[in-house]
Amino acid sequence: MMPKHCFLGFLISFFLTGVAGTQPALESLKPQRVRFQSQNFHNILQWQPGRVLTGNSSVYFVQYKMYGQRQWKNKEDCWGIQELFCDLTNETLDIQEPYYGRVRAASAGSYSDWSLTPRFTPWWETKIDPPVMNITQVNGSLLVILHAPNLPYRYQKEKNVSIEDYYELVYRVFIINNSLEKEKKVYEGTHRVVEIEALPPHSSYCVVAEIYQPMLDRSQRSEERCVETP
């Protein structure tokens, strides 16, 4: 029979070996690159699988909180999911407040530690799309009508606001003479209807519009829209 002190040492050794064996496995299960991606205040939490290639056997659990809060909240729609993203737009509606998100993974009954995002403030970090542009020809001129990007439906329904209520936006309009391959800025300001006058007939032009955010020194430029004058 094994002496009592030897048996106790065996148990301790067995336990420590088991813990040491499971820790690397759990660490490799932990989600990677957890971060918010935000476009026009659509705030999506995204992540990559851990180093273990578990395929469809992994499921993920998402929590969130506002900076300063002690308690994490479960995102019920993203609890035990297989996707690598979670829409937290409705949970991050106060756009000037900072938030955190975190994700953990589970596979075959094992759970990873939580992976935490950097601090995320929607007002500062969201990317604003270029303006939507409509062009109409009127008596040899081009009438350019600009539309700011749409906010998520919840903002529009509850607050009846546009993206211009959150930022000072400056619109810029450029015209490109295709024959000369030369670009010219024809407007900069806050109006969303711009008339480009006195264009020579039978000429080909392309128009580009841009939204500029002076406070953040950021701009987003639209694709070219090309027309020919009659």
PDB file of C-alpha atoms in Angstrom:
ATOM      1  CA  MET A   1       0.000   0.000   0.000  1.00  0.00           C
ATOM      2  CA  MET A   2       1.251   3.471  -0.868  1.00  0.00           C
ATOM      3  CA  PRO A   3       2.165   5.577   2.207  1.00  0.00           C
ATOM      4  CA  LYS A   4      -0.309   8.374   2.970  1.00  0.00           C
ATOM      5  CA  HIS A   5       2.169  11.165   2.338  1.00  0.00           C
ATOM      6  CA  CYS A   6       3.137   9.657  -1.025  1.00  0.00           C
ATOM      7  CA  PHE A   7      -0.499   9.324  -2.057  1.00  0.00           C
ATOM      8  CA  LEU A   8      -1.164  12.958  -1.116  1.00  0.00           C
ATOM      9  CA  GLY A   9       1.821  14.067  -3.164  1.00  0.00           C
ATOM     10  CA  PHE A  10       0.540  12.044  -6.109  1.00  0.00           C
ATOM     11  CA  LEU A  11      -2.868  13.740  -5.932  1.00  0.00           C
ATOM     12  CA  ILE A  12      -1.331  17.212  -5.789  1.00  0.00           C
ATOM     13  CA  SER A  13       0.943  16.414  -8.706  1.00  0.00           C
ATOM     14  CA  PHE A  14      -1.967  15.012 -10.724  1.00  0.00           C
ATOM     15  CA  PHE A  15      -4.110  18.082 -10.021  1.00  0.00           C
ATOM     16  CA  LEU A  16      -1.380  20.567 -10.925  1.00  0.00           C
ATOM     17  CA  THR A  17      -0.579  18.683 -14.117  1.00  0.00           C
ATOM     18  CA  GLY A  18      -4.264  18.781 -15.095  1.00  0.00           C
ATOM     19  CA  VAL A  19      -4.538  22.515 -14.426  1.00  0.00           C
ATOM     20  CA  ALA A  20      -1.352  23.222 -16.343  1.00  0.00           C
ATOM     21  CA  GLY A  21      -2.682  21.172 -19.231  1.00  0.00           C
ATOM     22  CA  THR A  22      -6.029  22.939 -19.396  1.00  0.00           C
ATOM     23  CA  GLN A  23      -4.764  26.522 -19.057  1.00  0.00           C
ATOM     24  CA  PRO A  24      -3.006  26.662 -22.469  1.00  0.00           C
ATOM     25  CA  ALA A  25      -6.070  25.088 -24.061  1.00  0.00           C
ATOM     26  CA  LEU A  26      -8.405  27.673 -22.520  1.00  0.00           C
ATOM     27  CA  GLU A  27      -6.036  30.495 -23.433  1.00  0.00           C
ATOM     28  CA  SER A  28      -5.958  29.345 -27.054  1.00  0.00           C
ATOM     29  CA  LEU A  29      -9.776  29.280 -27.068  1.00  0.00           C
ATOM     30  CA  LYS A  30      -9.971  32.945 -26.006  1.00  0.00           C
ATOM     31  CA  PRO A  31     -11.385  35.283 -28.742  1.00  0.00           C
ATOM     32  CA  GLN A  32      -8.858  37.553 -30.443  1.00  0.00           C
ATOM     33  CA  ARG A  33      -8.959  41.131 -31.793  1.00  0.00           C
ATOM     34  CA  VAL A  34     -12.200  42.077 -30.048  1.00  0.00           C
ATOM     35  CA  ARG A  35     -13.171  45.579 -31.171  1.00  0.00           C
ATOM     36  CA  PHE A  36     -16.031  47.837 -32.232  1.00  0.00           C
ATOM     37  CA  GLN A  37     -16.591  48.715 -35.876  1.00  0.00           C
ATOM     38  CA  SER A  38     -18.872  51.726 -36.270  1.00  0.00           C
ATOM     39  CA  GLN A  39     -20.412  53.183 -39.428  1.00  0.00           C
ATOM     40  CA  ASN A  40     -22.931  56.046 -39.104  1.00  0.00           C
ATOM     41  CA  PHE A  41     -23.489  55.007 -35.445  1.00  0.00           C
ATOM     42  CA  HIS A  42     -24.230  51.406 -36.370  1.00  0.00           C
ATOM     43  CA  ASN A  43     -22.002  49.924 -33.657  1.00  0.00           C
ATOM     44  CA  ILE A  44     -20.980  46.328 -34.282  1.00  0.00           C
ATOM     45  CA  LEU A  45     -18.781  44.304 -31.936  1.00  0.00           C
ATOM     46  CA  GLN A  46     -16.458  42.007 -33.903  1.00  0.00           C
ATOM     47  CA  TRP A  47     -13.857  39.407 -32.992  1.00  0.00           C
ATOM     48  CA  GLN A  48     -11.745  36.568 -34.356  1.00  0.00           C
ATOM     49  CA  PRO A  49     -11.657  32.972 -33.089  1.00  0.00           C
ATOM     50  CA  GLY A  50      -8.949  31.901 -30.670  1.00  0.00           C
ATOM     51  CA  ARG A  51      -5.836  30.124 -31.822  1.00  0.00           C
ATOM     52  CA  VAL A  52      -7.584  26.754 -31.493  1.00  0.00           C
ATOM     53  CA  LEU A  53      -9.335  25.985 -34.774  1.00  0.00           C
ATOM     54  CA  THR A  54     -12.565  24.659 -33.310  1.00  0.00           C
ATOM     55  CA  GLY A  55     -14.755  25.463 -36.323  1.00  0.00           C
ATOM     56  CA  ASN A  56     -18.493  25.333 -35.705  1.00  0.00           C
ATOM     57  CA  SER A  57     -18.044  23.752 -32.289  1.00  0.00           C
ATOM     58  CA  SER A  58     -17.321  27.130 -30.641  1.00  0.00           C
ATOM     59  CA  VAL A  59     -20.039  29.414 -29.335  1.00  0.00           C
ATOM     60  CA  TYR A  60     -19.650  32.952 -28.025  1.00  0.00           C
ATOM     61  CA  PHE A  61     -21.126  35.059 -25.243  1.00  0.00           C
ATOM     62  CA  VAL A  62     -21.243  38.876 -25.314  1.00  0.00           C
ATOM     63  CA  GLN A  63     -21.510  41.417 -22.497  1.00  0.00           C
ATOM     64  CA  TYR A  64     -21.314  45.220 -22.503  1.00  0.00           C
ATOM     65  CA  LYS A  65     -21.305  48.173 -20.132  1.00  0.00           C
ATOM     66  CA  MET A  66     -20.895  51.922 -20.089  1.00  0.00           C
ATOM     67  CA  TYR A  67     -17.619  53.255 -18.728  1.00  0.00           C
ATOM     68  CA  GLY A  68     -17.899  53.730 -14.955  1.00  0.00           C
ATOM     69  CA  GLN A  69     -20.553  51.064 -14.456  1.00  0.00           C
ATOM     70  CA  ARG A  70     -19.556  48.133 -12.268  1.00  0.00           C
ATOM     71  CA  GLN A  71     -22.016  45.565 -13.581  1.00  0.00           C
ATOM     72  CA  TRP A  72     -21.709  43.908 -16.985  1.00  0.00           C
ATOM     73  CA  LYS A  73     -24.928  43.275 -18.923  1.00  0.00           C
ATOM     74  CA  ASN A  74     -25.625  40.225 -21.054  1.00  0.00           C
ATOM     75  CA  LYS A  75     -26.559  40.803 -24.677  1.00  0.00           C
ATOM     76  CA  GLU A  76     -29.325  38.205 -24.896  1.00  0.00           C
ATOM     77  CA  ASP A  77     -29.355  38.055 -28.709  1.00  0.00           C
ATOM     78  CA  CYS A  78     -25.619  37.273 -28.671  1.00  0.00           C
ATOM     79  CA  TRP A  79     -25.563  34.619 -25.967  1.00  0.00           C
ATOM     80  CA  GLY A  80     -24.297  31.265 -27.191  1.00  0.00           C
ATOM     81  CA  ILE A  81     -23.986  32.341 -30.844  1.00  0.00           C
ATOM     82  CA  GLN A  82     -21.668  31.012 -33.552  1.00  0.00           C
ATOM     83  CA  GLU A  83     -21.290  34.314 -35.428  1.00  0.00           C
ATOM     84  CA  LEU A  84     -18.171  36.455 -34.993  1.00  0.00           C
ATOM     85  CA  PHE A  85     -20.082  39.719 -34.543  1.00  0.00           C
ATOM     86  CA  CYS A  86     -22.815  41.239 -32.409  1.00  0.00           C
ATOM     87  CA  ASP A  87     -24.894  44.372 -33.091  1.00  0.00           C
ATOM     88  CA  LEU A  88     -24.702  46.634 -30.025  1.00  0.00           C
ATOM     89  CA  THR A  89     -26.208  49.727 -31.669  1.00  0.00           C
ATOM     90  CA  ASN A  90     -29.209  49.877 -29.330  1.00  0.00           C
ATOM     91  CA  GLU A  91     -26.974  49.361 -26.303  1.00  0.00           C
ATOM     92  CA  THR A  92     -24.663  52.264 -27.218  1.00  0.00           C
ATOM     93  CA  LEU A  93     -27.147  55.000 -28.168  1.00  0.00           C
ATOM     94  CA  ASP A  94     -25.639  57.683 -25.941  1.00  0.00           C
ATOM     95  CA  ILE A  95     -22.977  58.486 -28.501  1.00  0.00           C
ATOM     96  CA  GLN A  96     -20.823  60.740 -26.336  1.00  0.00           C
ATOM     97  CA  GLU A  97     -20.436  58.137 -23.586  1.00  0.00           C
ATOM     98  CA  PRO A  98     -17.624  55.560 -23.662  1.00  0.00           C
ATOM     99  CA  TYR A  99     -18.438  51.847 -23.653  1.00  0.00           C
ATOM    100  CA  TYR A 100     -16.748  48.482 -23.352  1.00  0.00           C
ATOM    101  CA  GLY A 101     -17.687  45.122 -24.791  1.00  0.00           C
ATOM    102  CA  ARG A 102     -16.299  41.709 -24.010  1.00  0.00           C
ATOM    103  CA  VAL A 103     -16.579  38.210 -25.444  1.00  0.00           C
ATOM    104  CA  ARG A 104     -15.837  34.726 -24.195  1.00  0.00           C
ATOM    105  CA  ALA A 105     -15.858  31.444 -26.092  1.00  0.00           C
ATOM    106  CA  ALA A 106     -16.988  27.950 -25.144  1.00  0.00           C
ATOM    107  CA  SER A 107     -16.223  24.640 -26.779  1.00  0.00           C
ATOM    108  CA  ALA A 108     -16.763  21.059 -25.576  1.00  0.00           C
ATOM    109  CA  GLY A 109     -17.784  22.285 -22.138  1.00  0.00           C
ATOM    110  CA  SER A 110     -14.719  24.516 -21.659  1.00  0.00           C
ATOM    111  CA  TYR A 111     -14.971  28.295 -21.309  1.00  0.00           C
ATOM    112  CA  SER A 112     -12.301  30.840 -22.148  1.00  0.00           C
ATOM    113  CA  ASP A 113     -11.570  33.996 -20.201  1.00  0.00           C
ATOM    114  CA  TRP A 114     -13.231  37.201 -21.338  1.00  0.00           C
ATOM    115  CA  SER A 115     -11.601  39.262 -24.104  1.00  0.00           C
ATOM    116  CA  LEU A 116     -12.134  43.006 -23.632  1.00  0.00           C
ATOM    117  CA  THR A 117     -12.435  45.771 -26.233  1.00  0.00           C
ATOM    118  CA  PRO A 118     -10.574  49.064 -25.980  1.00  0.00           C
ATOM    119  CA  ARG A 119     -12.722  51.936 -24.742  1.00  0.00           C
ATOM    120  CA  PHE A 120     -15.205  52.908 -27.467  1.00  0.00           C
ATOM    121  CA  THR A 121     -16.916  56.304 -27.822  1.00  0.00           C
ATOM    122  CA  PRO A 122     -19.310  56.356 -30.822  1.00  0.00           C
ATOM    123  CA  TRP A 123     -19.180  60.116 -31.435  1.00  0.00           C
ATOM    124  CA  TRP A 124     -15.415  60.037 -31.775  1.00  0.00           C
ATOM    125  CA  GLU A 125     -14.912  56.734 -33.562  1.00  0.00           C
ATOM    126  CA  THR A 126     -17.824  56.218 -35.938  1.00  0.00           C
ATOM    127  CA  LYS A 127     -17.046  56.609 -39.630  1.00  0.00           C
ATOM    128  CA  ILE A 128     -19.425  58.810 -41.587  1.00  0.00           C
ATOM    129  CA  ASP A 129     -20.286  57.745 -45.119  1.00  0.00           C
ATOM    130  CA  PRO A 130     -19.913  60.141 -48.057  1.00  0.00           C
ATOM    131  CA  PRO A 131     -23.000  62.130 -49.031  1.00  0.00           C
ATOM    132  CA  VAL A 132     -25.552  60.565 -51.333  1.00  0.00           C
ATOM    133  CA  MET A 133     -25.649  62.663 -54.501  1.00  0.00           C
ATOM    134  CA  ASN A 134     -28.375  63.232 -57.109  1.00  0.00           C
ATOM    135  CA  ILE A 135     -27.649  65.244 -60.262  1.00  0.00           C
ATOM    136  CA  THR A 136     -30.202  66.902 -62.538  1.00  0.00           C
ATOM    137  CA  GLN A 137     -29.499  68.915 -65.686  1.00  0.00           C
ATOM    138  CA  VAL A 138     -31.367  72.225 -65.829  1.00  0.00           C
ATOM    139  CA  ASN A 139     -30.883  74.655 -68.759  1.00  0.00           C
ATOM    140  CA  GLY A 140     -27.195  73.940 -69.240  1.00  0.00           C
ATOM    141  CA  SER A 141     -26.475  73.793 -65.513  1.00  0.00           C
ATOM    142  CA  LEU A 142     -26.093  70.878 -63.146  1.00  0.00           C
ATOM    143  CA  LEU A 143     -28.200  70.814 -60.001  1.00  0.00           C
ATOM    144  CA  VAL A 144     -26.450  68.700 -57.352  1.00  0.00           C
ATOM    145  CA  ILE A 145     -28.627  67.571 -54.424  1.00  0.00           C
ATOM    146  CA  LEU A 146     -26.776  66.118 -51.434  1.00  0.00           C
ATOM    147  CA  HIS A 147     -28.127  63.894 -48.675  1.00  0.00           C
ATOM    148  CA  ALA A 148     -26.379  63.154 -45.389  1.00  0.00           C
ATOM    149  CA  PRO A 149     -26.026  59.467 -44.414  1.00  0.00           C
ATOM    150  CA  ASN A 150     -28.931  57.850 -42.583  1.00  0.00           C
ATOM    151  CA  LEU A 151     -28.789  57.130 -38.875  1.00  0.00           C
ATOM    152  CA  PRO A 152     -29.915  53.795 -37.414  1.00  0.00           C
ATOM    153  CA  TYR A 153     -33.699  53.454 -37.315  1.00  0.00           C
ATOM    154  CA  ARG A 154     -33.877  53.750 -33.526  1.00  0.00           C
ATOM    155  CA  TYR A 155     -32.363  57.246 -33.662  1.00  0.00           C
ATOM    156  CA  GLN A 156     -34.791  58.400 -36.321  1.00  0.00           C
ATOM    157  CA  LYS A 157     -37.850  56.887 -34.646  1.00  0.00           C
ATOM    158  CA  GLU A 158     -37.265  58.075 -31.087  1.00  0.00           C
ATOM    159  CA  LYS A 159     -35.416  61.357 -31.579  1.00  0.00           C
ATOM    160  CA  ASN A 160     -36.241  62.457 -35.150  1.00  0.00           C
ATOM    161  CA  VAL A 161     -32.678  63.613 -35.707  1.00  0.00           C
ATOM    162  CA  SER A 162     -30.161  63.487 -38.530  1.00  0.00           C
ATOM    163  CA  ILE A 163     -26.435  63.078 -38.454  1.00  0.00           C
ATOM    164  CA  GLU A 164     -26.133  66.863 -38.792  1.00  0.00           C
ATOM    165  CA  ASP A 165     -27.521  67.194 -35.250  1.00  0.00           C
ATOM    166  CA  TYR A 166     -24.351  65.558 -33.925  1.00  0.00           C
ATOM    167  CA  TYR A 167     -21.651  67.122 -36.093  1.00  0.00           C
ATOM    168  CA  GLU A 168     -20.875  70.320 -37.895  1.00  0.00           C
ATOM    169  CA  LEU A 169     -20.732  69.128 -41.486  1.00  0.00           C
ATOM    170  CA  VAL A 170     -19.258  70.962 -44.450  1.00  0.00           C
ATOM    171  CA  TYR A 171     -20.115  69.845 -47.974  1.00  0.00           C
ATOM    172  CA  ARG A 172     -17.648  70.153 -50.809  1.00  0.00           C
ATOM    173  CA  VAL A 173     -18.463  69.649 -54.479  1.00  0.00           C
ATOM    174  CA  PHE A 174     -15.858  69.111 -57.201  1.00  0.00           C
ATOM    175  CA  ILE A 175     -16.281  68.965 -60.966  1.00  0.00           C
ATOM    176  CA  ILE A 176     -13.896  67.161 -63.287  1.00  0.00           C
ATOM    177  CA  ASN A 177     -13.594  68.158 -66.924  1.00  0.00           C
ATOM    178  CA  ASN A 178     -12.926  64.823 -68.586  1.00  0.00           C
ATOM    179  CA  SER A 179     -11.351  66.305 -71.690  1.00  0.00           C
ATOM    180  CA  LEU A 180      -8.849  68.298 -69.623  1.00  0.00           C
ATOM    181  CA  GLU A 181      -8.597  65.713 -66.806  1.00  0.00           C
ATOM    182  CA  LYS A 182      -8.702  68.628 -64.396  1.00  0.00           C
ATOM    183  CA  GLU A 183     -10.571  68.805 -61.085  1.00  0.00           C
ATOM    184  CA  LYS A 184     -12.036  72.033 -59.702  1.00  0.00           C
ATOM    185  CA  LYS A 185     -13.818  72.725 -56.415  1.00  0.00           C
ATOM    186  CA  VAL A 186     -17.041  74.565 -57.185  1.00  0.00           C
ATOM    187  CA  TYR A 187     -18.635  74.691 -53.737  1.00  0.00           C
ATOM    188  CA  GLU A 188     -17.808  74.474 -50.022  1.00  0.00           C
ATOM    189  CA  GLY A 189     -20.400  75.183 -47.345  1.00  0.00           C
ATOM    190  CA  THR A 190     -23.409  73.859 -45.460  1.00  0.00           C
ATOM    191  CA  HIS A 191     -26.025  73.956 -48.240  1.00  0.00           C
ATOM    192  CA  ARG A 192     -27.133  70.649 -49.683  1.00  0.00           C
ATOM    193  CA  VAL A 193     -28.362  71.983 -53.031  1.00  0.00           C
ATOM    194  CA  VAL A 194     -25.607  73.235 -55.305  1.00  0.00           C
ATOM    195  CA  GLU A 195     -25.980  74.596 -58.835  1.00  0.00           C
ATOM    196  CA  ILE A 196     -23.042  74.380 -61.230  1.00  0.00           C
ATOM    197  CA  GLU A 197     -23.665  76.959 -63.932  1.00  0.00           C
ATOM    198  CA  ALA A 198     -22.348  78.023 -67.341  1.00  0.00           C
ATOM    199  CA  LEU A 199     -21.058  74.675 -68.532  1.00  0.00           C
ATOM    200  CA  PRO A 200     -20.132  74.444 -72.223  1.00  0.00           C
ATOM    201  CA  PRO A 201     -22.491  72.255 -74.274  1.00  0.00           C
ATOM    202  CA  HIS A 202     -21.567  68.807 -75.585  1.00  0.00           C
ATOM    203  CA  SER A 203     -18.993  68.301 -72.848  1.00  0.00           C
ATOM    204  CA  SER A 204     -18.380  65.443 -70.454  1.00  0.00           C
ATOM    205  CA  TYR A 205     -18.084  66.080 -66.725  1.00  0.00           C
ATOM    206  CA  CYS A 206     -17.853  64.071 -63.540  1.00  0.00           C
ATOM    207  CA  VAL A 207     -18.997  65.340 -60.159  1.00  0.00           C
ATOM    208  CA  VAL A 208     -17.659  64.309 -56.749  1.00  0.00           C
ATOM    209  CA  ALA A 209     -19.094  65.304 -53.364  1.00  0.00           C
ATOM    210  CA  GLU A 210     -17.413  65.209 -49.985  1.00  0.00           C
ATOM    211  CA  ILE A 211     -18.449  65.484 -46.336  1.00  0.00           C
ATOM    212  CA  TYR A 212     -15.926  67.198 -44.081  1.00  0.00           C
ATOM    213  CA  GLN A 213     -16.052  67.161 -40.267  1.00  0.00           C
ATOM    214  CA  PRO A 214     -14.021  70.189 -39.103  1.00  0.00           C
ATOM    215  CA  MET A 215     -13.931  69.222 -35.417  1.00  0.00           C
ATOM    216  CA  LEU A 216     -12.428  65.825 -36.214  1.00  0.00           C
ATOM    217  CA  ASP A 217     -10.597  66.890 -39.399  1.00  0.00           C
ATOM    218  CA  ARG A 218     -12.055  63.964 -41.323  1.00  0.00           C
ATOM    219  CA  SER A 219     -13.571  63.752 -44.766  1.00  0.00           C
ATOM    220  CA  GLN A 220     -15.296  61.129 -46.884  1.00  0.00           C
ATOM    221  CA  ARG A 221     -15.534  61.450 -50.635  1.00  0.00           C
ATOM    222  CA  SER A 222     -18.246  59.971 -52.835  1.00  0.00           C
ATOM    223  CA  GLU A 223     -17.749  58.083 -56.060  1.00  0.00           C
ATOM    224  CA  GLU A 224     -17.804  60.053 -59.296  1.00  0.00           C
ATOM    225  CA  ARG A 225     -21.076  60.651 -61.087  1.00  0.00           C
ATOM    226  CA  CYS A 226     -20.568  61.505 -64.759  1.00  0.00           C
ATOM    227  CA  VAL A 227     -22.855  63.371 -67.175  1.00  0.00           C
ATOM    228  CA  GLU A 228     -22.734  64.974 -70.609  1.00  0.00           C
ATOM    229  CA  THR A 229     -24.157  68.428 -71.196  1.00  0.00           C
ATOM    230  CA  PRO A 230     -26.631  68.704 -74.121  1.00  0.00           C
TER     231      PRO A 230
END
